[in-house]
């Protein structure tokens, strides 16, 4: 008789689902299914079997976008910054090393107890001699990763993987004024691609590098150039692994990205850091005003920042191999640049590459 009464709610109220919960559950389940499909495709590729391109429909892309990847990425970022007890660091990092094949012998600090949290471990620096910078070729790889695609830009379309393209103008955004960028004074009717080419006889080239979770997460300057402008596109944070890049057309245009543009000795040069799931944080070392994966953003918007001012008429000079920025996990780097017609890539699609190795030269 002294026991308190238990107040219960009707069963219908307990199991009542809201639309948001349904979207999250459905989208999350579908994302998991896609991960499984990606794994099967990777196994076929390893066996040398060519996989036909099968693009996602609009409803599939919309369903994938319903997963709150931006929120999950911010939560993951905060989790990564939680300091781990000293006794737990080695087991946690060892599991990650085993899962993703991390080579800790290249790390500047090999002692796992040194890294206070996962974020520090992801952003670990390398020993100075671990990545010698090629001095012979004019363009080097800005990061470790896998070459997804490379070649000339044709018809204002760029390949993210073989057979799957995206719009050059959608990716880079509208043309910047000629006062800030040394674009050619091309007539307004010319294509966006031709407007980027500043010197007669040059062509526009591209290279896409995918950084896996086990790769070194910093990226460097791929050549000697001057950065004059930054454009930040808030957006989705869908996975950018090769399987998804093969499935979703214009994936890189959907995702959050930071576009750095400027010029090198042959004309226009750009480097774009593309965000992905759990990689909402993109850092550019010389740009303190950049804040990525903000909780509130307008779809389709972007914000510009010019490094050219009254006190700085040139912009930010970068030397080949110099530290440029970092991801909090892994993602994609896209290079789009102008060069003479005799420029040649020293690459093969699908090959692994490390920071400092040659991409191409004249």
Coordinates of C-alpha atoms in Angstrom, one line a residue, residues 8-343:
X8 CA 1.8 5.1 -17.9
X9 CA 1.1 6.8 -21.3
X10 CA -1.0 5.2 -23.9
X11 CA 0.9 2.8 -26.2
X12 CA 0.0 4.9 -29.2
X13 CA 1.7 7.9 -27.8
X14 CA 4.9 6.0 -26.9
X15 CA 5.3 4.6 -30.4
X16 CA 4.2 7.7 -32.2
X17 CA 6.8 8.7 -34.8
X18 CA 7.3 12.2 -36.1
X19 CA 8.2 13.0 -39.7
X20 CA 11.7 14.0 -38.8
X21 CA 12.4 10.7 -37.1
X22 CA 11.0 8.8 -40.1
X23 CA 13.3 10.9 -42.4
X24 CA 16.4 10.2 -40.3
X25 CA 15.7 6.5 -39.9
X26 CA 14.9 6.1 -43.6
X27 CA 17.8 8.2 -44.8
X28 CA 20.2 6.6 -42.4
X29 CA 19.1 3.1 -43.5
X30 CA 19.5 4.0 -47.1
X31 CA 23.0 5.5 -46.5
X32 CA 24.0 2.2 -44.8
X33 CA 22.7 0.3 -47.8
X34 CA 24.7 2.5 -50.2
X35 CA 27.9 1.9 -48.0
X36 CA 27.3 -1.8 -48.6
X37 CA 26.9 -1.3 -52.3
X38 CA 30.1 0.7 -52.4
X39 CA 32.0 -2.1 -50.6
X40 CA 30.8 -4.6 -53.3
X41 CA 31.9 -2.2 -56.1
X42 CA 35.4 -1.9 -54.5
X43 CA 35.7 -5.7 -54.4
X44 CA 34.8 -5.9 -58.1
X45 CA 37.4 -3.2 -58.9
X46 CA 40.1 -5.1 -57.0
X47 CA 39.4 -8.1 -59.2
X48 CA 39.8 -6.0 -62.3
X49 CA 36.1 -6.1 -63.3
X50 CA 34.9 -2.9 -64.9
X51 CA 31.8 -1.5 -63.1
X52 CA 29.2 0.2 -65.3
X53 CA 28.1 3.7 -64.3
X54 CA 24.7 3.9 -62.6
X55 CA 23.7 7.4 -61.5
X56 CA 21.4 8.1 -58.6
X57 CA 17.9 9.5 -59.4
X58 CA 16.7 12.8 -57.9
X59 CA 14.7 11.0 -55.2
X60 CA 17.7 8.9 -54.2
X61 CA 19.8 12.1 -53.8
X62 CA 17.0 13.8 -51.9
X63 CA 16.7 10.8 -49.6
X64 CA 20.5 10.8 -49.0
X65 CA 20.3 14.5 -48.2
X66 CA 17.6 13.9 -45.6
X67 CA 20.3 12.4 -43.4
X68 CA 21.4 15.2 -41.0
X69 CA 25.1 14.8 -42.0
X70 CA 26.0 18.4 -41.0
X71 CA 24.6 17.8 -37.5
X72 CA 26.3 14.5 -37.2
X73 CA 29.6 15.9 -38.4
X74 CA 29.5 18.7 -35.8
X75 CA 28.7 16.1 -33.1
X76 CA 31.6 13.9 -34.4
X77 CA 33.9 17.0 -34.3
X78 CA 33.0 17.6 -30.6
X79 CA 33.5 14.0 -29.8
X80 CA 36.9 14.1 -31.4
X81 CA 37.9 16.9 -29.1
X82 CA 37.1 15.1 -25.9
X83 CA 40.3 14.3 -24.0
X84 CA 40.9 10.6 -23.6
X85 CA 42.3 9.1 -20.4
X86 CA 46.0 8.1 -20.9
X87 CA 45.2 4.4 -20.4
X88 CA 42.6 4.5 -23.2
X89 CA 44.5 6.3 -25.9
X90 CA 46.6 3.4 -27.1
X91 CA 43.7 0.9 -27.5
X92 CA 41.5 3.5 -29.3
X93 CA 44.2 4.7 -31.7
X94 CA 45.5 1.2 -32.3
X95 CA 42.1 0.1 -33.4
X96 CA 41.9 3.1 -35.8
X97 CA 45.5 2.3 -37.1
X98 CA 44.5 -1.3 -37.7
X99 CA 41.2 -0.4 -39.4
X100 CA 42.5 2.1 -41.9
X101 CA 46.2 1.0 -42.3
X102 CA 47.8 4.1 -40.8
X103 CA 51.7 4.1 -40.9
X104 CA 52.7 5.6 -37.6
X105 CA 56.4 5.3 -38.4
X106 CA 56.0 8.4 -40.6
X107 CA 54.4 10.5 -37.8
X108 CA 56.5 13.2 -36.2
X109 CA 55.4 11.7 -32.8
X110 CA 55.0 7.9 -32.8
X111 CA 54.0 7.7 -29.1
X112 CA 50.2 7.2 -29.1
X113 CA 49.9 8.5 -25.5
X114 CA 51.0 12.0 -26.8
X115 CA 47.7 12.6 -28.6
X116 CA 45.2 13.9 -26.1
X117 CA 42.1 13.3 -28.4
X118 CA 41.1 11.9 -31.7
X119 CA 41.3 15.3 -33.4
X120 CA 45.0 15.6 -32.5
X121 CA 45.6 12.1 -33.8
X122 CA 43.8 12.8 -37.1
X123 CA 45.8 16.0 -37.6
X124 CA 49.2 14.5 -36.7
X125 CA 52.2 15.9 -38.4
X126 CA 54.8 13.9 -40.4
X127 CA 58.5 13.7 -40.0
X128 CA 60.3 16.2 -42.2
X129 CA 62.0 13.5 -44.3
X130 CA 58.8 11.4 -44.7
X131 CA 57.5 13.4 -47.7
X132 CA 60.3 14.8 -49.9
X133 CA 59.0 17.5 -52.3
X134 CA 59.8 16.9 -56.0
X135 CA 61.9 19.7 -57.3
X136 CA 61.9 18.6 -61.0
X137 CA 58.1 18.8 -61.8
X138 CA 56.1 22.0 -61.7
X139 CA 53.0 20.6 -60.0
X140 CA 53.1 18.2 -57.1
X141 CA 50.4 16.4 -55.1
X142 CA 49.1 18.6 -52.4
X143 CA 48.2 15.6 -50.2
X144 CA 48.2 11.9 -49.7
X145 CA 45.4 10.1 -51.4
X146 CA 44.0 8.3 -54.4
X147 CA 43.8 9.8 -57.9
X148 CA 40.2 9.7 -59.0
X149 CA 40.5 11.5 -62.3
X150 CA 42.7 14.0 -64.2
X151 CA 43.0 15.5 -67.7
X152 CA 41.8 18.5 -69.7
X153 CA 38.6 20.2 -69.0
X154 CA 36.3 19.9 -71.9
X155 CA 32.9 21.6 -72.7
X156 CA 32.8 23.3 -69.2
X157 CA 32.4 19.8 -67.6
X158 CA 34.9 18.2 -65.2
X159 CA 35.0 14.4 -64.4
X160 CA 34.8 13.6 -60.7
X161 CA 35.3 9.9 -61.6
X162 CA 35.4 8.2 -65.0
X163 CA 32.1 8.8 -66.8
X164 CA 30.5 11.1 -64.1
X165 CA 30.9 14.8 -64.5
X166 CA 30.0 18.1 -62.9
X167 CA 29.7 21.7 -64.1
X168 CA 32.8 23.8 -63.9
X169 CA 30.8 27.0 -63.3
X170 CA 28.6 25.3 -60.6
X171 CA 31.7 24.1 -58.8
X172 CA 33.7 27.3 -58.8
X173 CA 30.8 29.7 -58.8
X174 CA 30.4 32.9 -60.9
X175 CA 33.4 34.6 -62.3
X176 CA 35.3 37.0 -60.0
X177 CA 36.0 40.5 -61.2
X178 CA 39.1 41.0 -63.3
X179 CA 40.5 43.4 -60.7
X180 CA 40.7 40.7 -58.1
X181 CA 41.6 37.9 -60.5
X182 CA 43.8 38.1 -63.5
X183 CA 41.2 36.6 -65.8
X184 CA 41.3 37.5 -69.5
X185 CA 39.0 40.2 -70.7
X186 CA 36.9 37.7 -72.6
X187 CA 33.7 38.8 -74.2
X188 CA 30.6 38.0 -72.1
X189 CA 29.4 35.5 -74.7
X190 CA 32.4 33.2 -74.2
X191 CA 32.1 30.0 -72.2
X192 CA 33.0 30.1 -68.5
X193 CA 35.9 27.8 -69.3
X194 CA 37.4 30.2 -71.9
X195 CA 37.0 33.1 -69.5
X196 CA 39.3 31.3 -67.0
X197 CA 42.1 30.9 -69.6
X198 CA 44.3 34.1 -69.5
X199 CA 46.9 33.3 -72.1
X200 CA 46.4 32.3 -75.7
X201 CA 47.2 28.8 -76.6
X202 CA 46.7 27.5 -73.0
X203 CA 44.3 24.8 -71.9
X204 CA 42.4 24.2 -68.6
X205 CA 43.4 21.0 -66.6
X206 CA 42.0 19.3 -63.6
X207 CA 43.0 16.6 -61.0
X208 CA 40.9 15.0 -58.3
X209 CA 42.6 13.5 -55.2
X210 CA 40.5 11.5 -52.6
X211 CA 41.9 11.4 -49.1
X212 CA 40.9 8.2 -47.2
X213 CA 40.4 8.2 -43.4
X214 CA 43.8 6.6 -42.9
X215 CA 45.7 9.2 -45.0
X216 CA 47.7 12.2 -43.8
X217 CA 45.0 14.9 -43.4
X218 CA 47.0 18.1 -44.0
X219 CA 47.3 19.5 -47.5
X220 CA 50.0 21.7 -49.0
X221 CA 50.7 24.1 -51.9
X222 CA 50.9 22.1 -55.1
X223 CA 53.1 24.7 -56.9
X224 CA 54.5 28.2 -56.6
X225 CA 51.4 30.5 -56.9
X226 CA 49.6 33.5 -55.4
X227 CA 46.2 33.1 -53.7
X228 CA 44.1 36.1 -54.3
X229 CA 40.6 35.0 -53.4
X230 CA 38.6 32.5 -51.3
X231 CA 35.0 31.4 -51.9
X232 CA 33.2 29.3 -49.3
X233 CA 30.2 27.3 -50.3
X234 CA 28.1 25.9 -47.4
X235 CA 26.3 22.8 -48.4
X236 CA 25.7 19.1 -47.7
X237 CA 28.3 16.8 -46.2
X238 CA 27.7 13.6 -48.2
X239 CA 30.4 10.9 -48.4
X240 CA 32.9 11.5 -51.3
X241 CA 34.4 8.1 -51.4
X242 CA 34.8 6.8 -55.0
X243 CA 31.7 4.6 -54.8
X244 CA 29.5 7.6 -54.0
X245 CA 31.3 9.9 -56.5
X246 CA 30.5 7.3 -59.2
X247 CA 26.8 7.3 -58.1
X248 CA 25.9 10.9 -57.6
X249 CA 26.4 13.4 -60.5
X250 CA 27.8 16.8 -59.4
X251 CA 28.5 15.4 -55.9
X252 CA 31.2 18.0 -55.4
X253 CA 28.8 20.8 -56.2
X254 CA 26.4 19.6 -53.6
X255 CA 29.0 19.4 -50.8
X256 CA 30.5 22.1 -48.7
X257 CA 33.8 23.3 -50.1
X258 CA 36.4 26.1 -50.0
X259 CA 37.7 27.3 -53.3
X260 CA 41.1 29.1 -53.3
X261 CA 41.8 30.9 -56.6
X262 CA 44.8 32.8 -57.9
X263 CA 47.5 32.6 -60.5
X264 CA 50.8 30.9 -61.2
X265 CA 53.4 31.4 -63.9
X266 CA 51.1 30.0 -66.6
X267 CA 47.9 31.8 -65.6
X268 CA 44.8 30.7 -63.6
X269 CA 45.2 28.3 -60.7
X270 CA 42.8 27.0 -58.1
X271 CA 42.7 24.5 -55.3
X272 CA 39.4 23.4 -53.8
X273 CA 39.0 21.5 -50.5
X274 CA 35.7 19.6 -50.6
X275 CA 34.1 18.6 -47.3
X276 CA 32.4 15.3 -46.6
X277 CA 30.6 13.3 -43.9
X278 CA 32.5 13.9 -40.5
X279 CA 34.7 16.4 -42.4
X280 CA 32.7 19.6 -41.8
X281 CA 35.8 21.4 -40.6
X282 CA 38.1 22.7 -43.3
X283 CA 40.9 24.9 -42.1
X284 CA 43.1 27.2 -44.2
X285 CA 46.1 28.3 -42.1
X286 CA 46.3 31.9 -43.4
X287 CA 42.5 32.5 -43.4
X288 CA 41.4 33.2 -39.8
X289 CA 37.9 34.4 -41.0
X290 CA 36.9 31.1 -42.5
X291 CA 34.4 29.1 -40.5
X292 CA 33.0 25.9 -42.1
X293 CA 30.0 23.7 -41.2
X294 CA 28.0 26.5 -39.5
X295 CA 24.7 25.4 -38.0
X296 CA 22.8 28.0 -40.1
X297 CA 23.3 28.5 -43.8
X298 CA 21.3 29.4 -46.9
X299 CA 21.1 26.7 -49.5
X300 CA 22.9 27.6 -52.7
X301 CA 24.7 30.6 -51.0
X302 CA 28.4 31.3 -50.9
X303 CA 30.6 34.0 -49.4
X304 CA 33.7 35.6 -50.9
X305 CA 36.8 37.0 -49.4
X306 CA 39.6 38.8 -51.2
X307 CA 43.2 38.7 -50.0
X308 CA 44.0 41.7 -52.2
X309 CA 43.8 45.0 -50.4
X310 CA 45.3 48.5 -50.4
X311 CA 48.2 47.1 -48.3
X312 CA 48.5 43.9 -50.2
X313 CA 48.2 44.3 -54.0
X314 CA 49.3 40.7 -54.8
X315 CA 47.6 38.3 -52.4
X316 CA 49.1 35.4 -50.4
X317 CA 52.3 34.0 -52.0
X318 CA 52.6 30.2 -51.6
X319 CA 55.7 28.1 -52.2
X320 CA 55.5 24.6 -53.5
X321 CA 55.2 22.2 -50.6
X322 CA 54.3 24.9 -48.1
X323 CA 51.6 24.0 -45.5
X324 CA 48.2 25.3 -46.7
X325 CA 45.4 23.7 -44.6
X326 CA 43.9 20.6 -43.1
X327 CA 40.8 18.4 -42.9
X328 CA 39.5 16.9 -39.6
X329 CA 39.3 13.5 -41.2
X330 CA 39.6 12.9 -44.9
X331 CA 38.0 14.3 -48.0
X332 CA 38.9 15.5 -51.5
X333 CA 41.2 18.0 -53.1
X334 CA 40.3 19.3 -56.6
X335 CA 42.9 21.2 -58.7
X336 CA 41.8 23.2 -61.7
X337 CA 44.5 25.2 -63.5
X338 CA 45.6 26.7 -66.7
X339 CA 48.8 25.5 -68.5
X340 CA 50.3 25.3 -72.0
X341 CA 49.1 22.5 -74.3
X342 CA 52.3 20.5 -73.8
X343 CA 51.5 20.0 -70.1

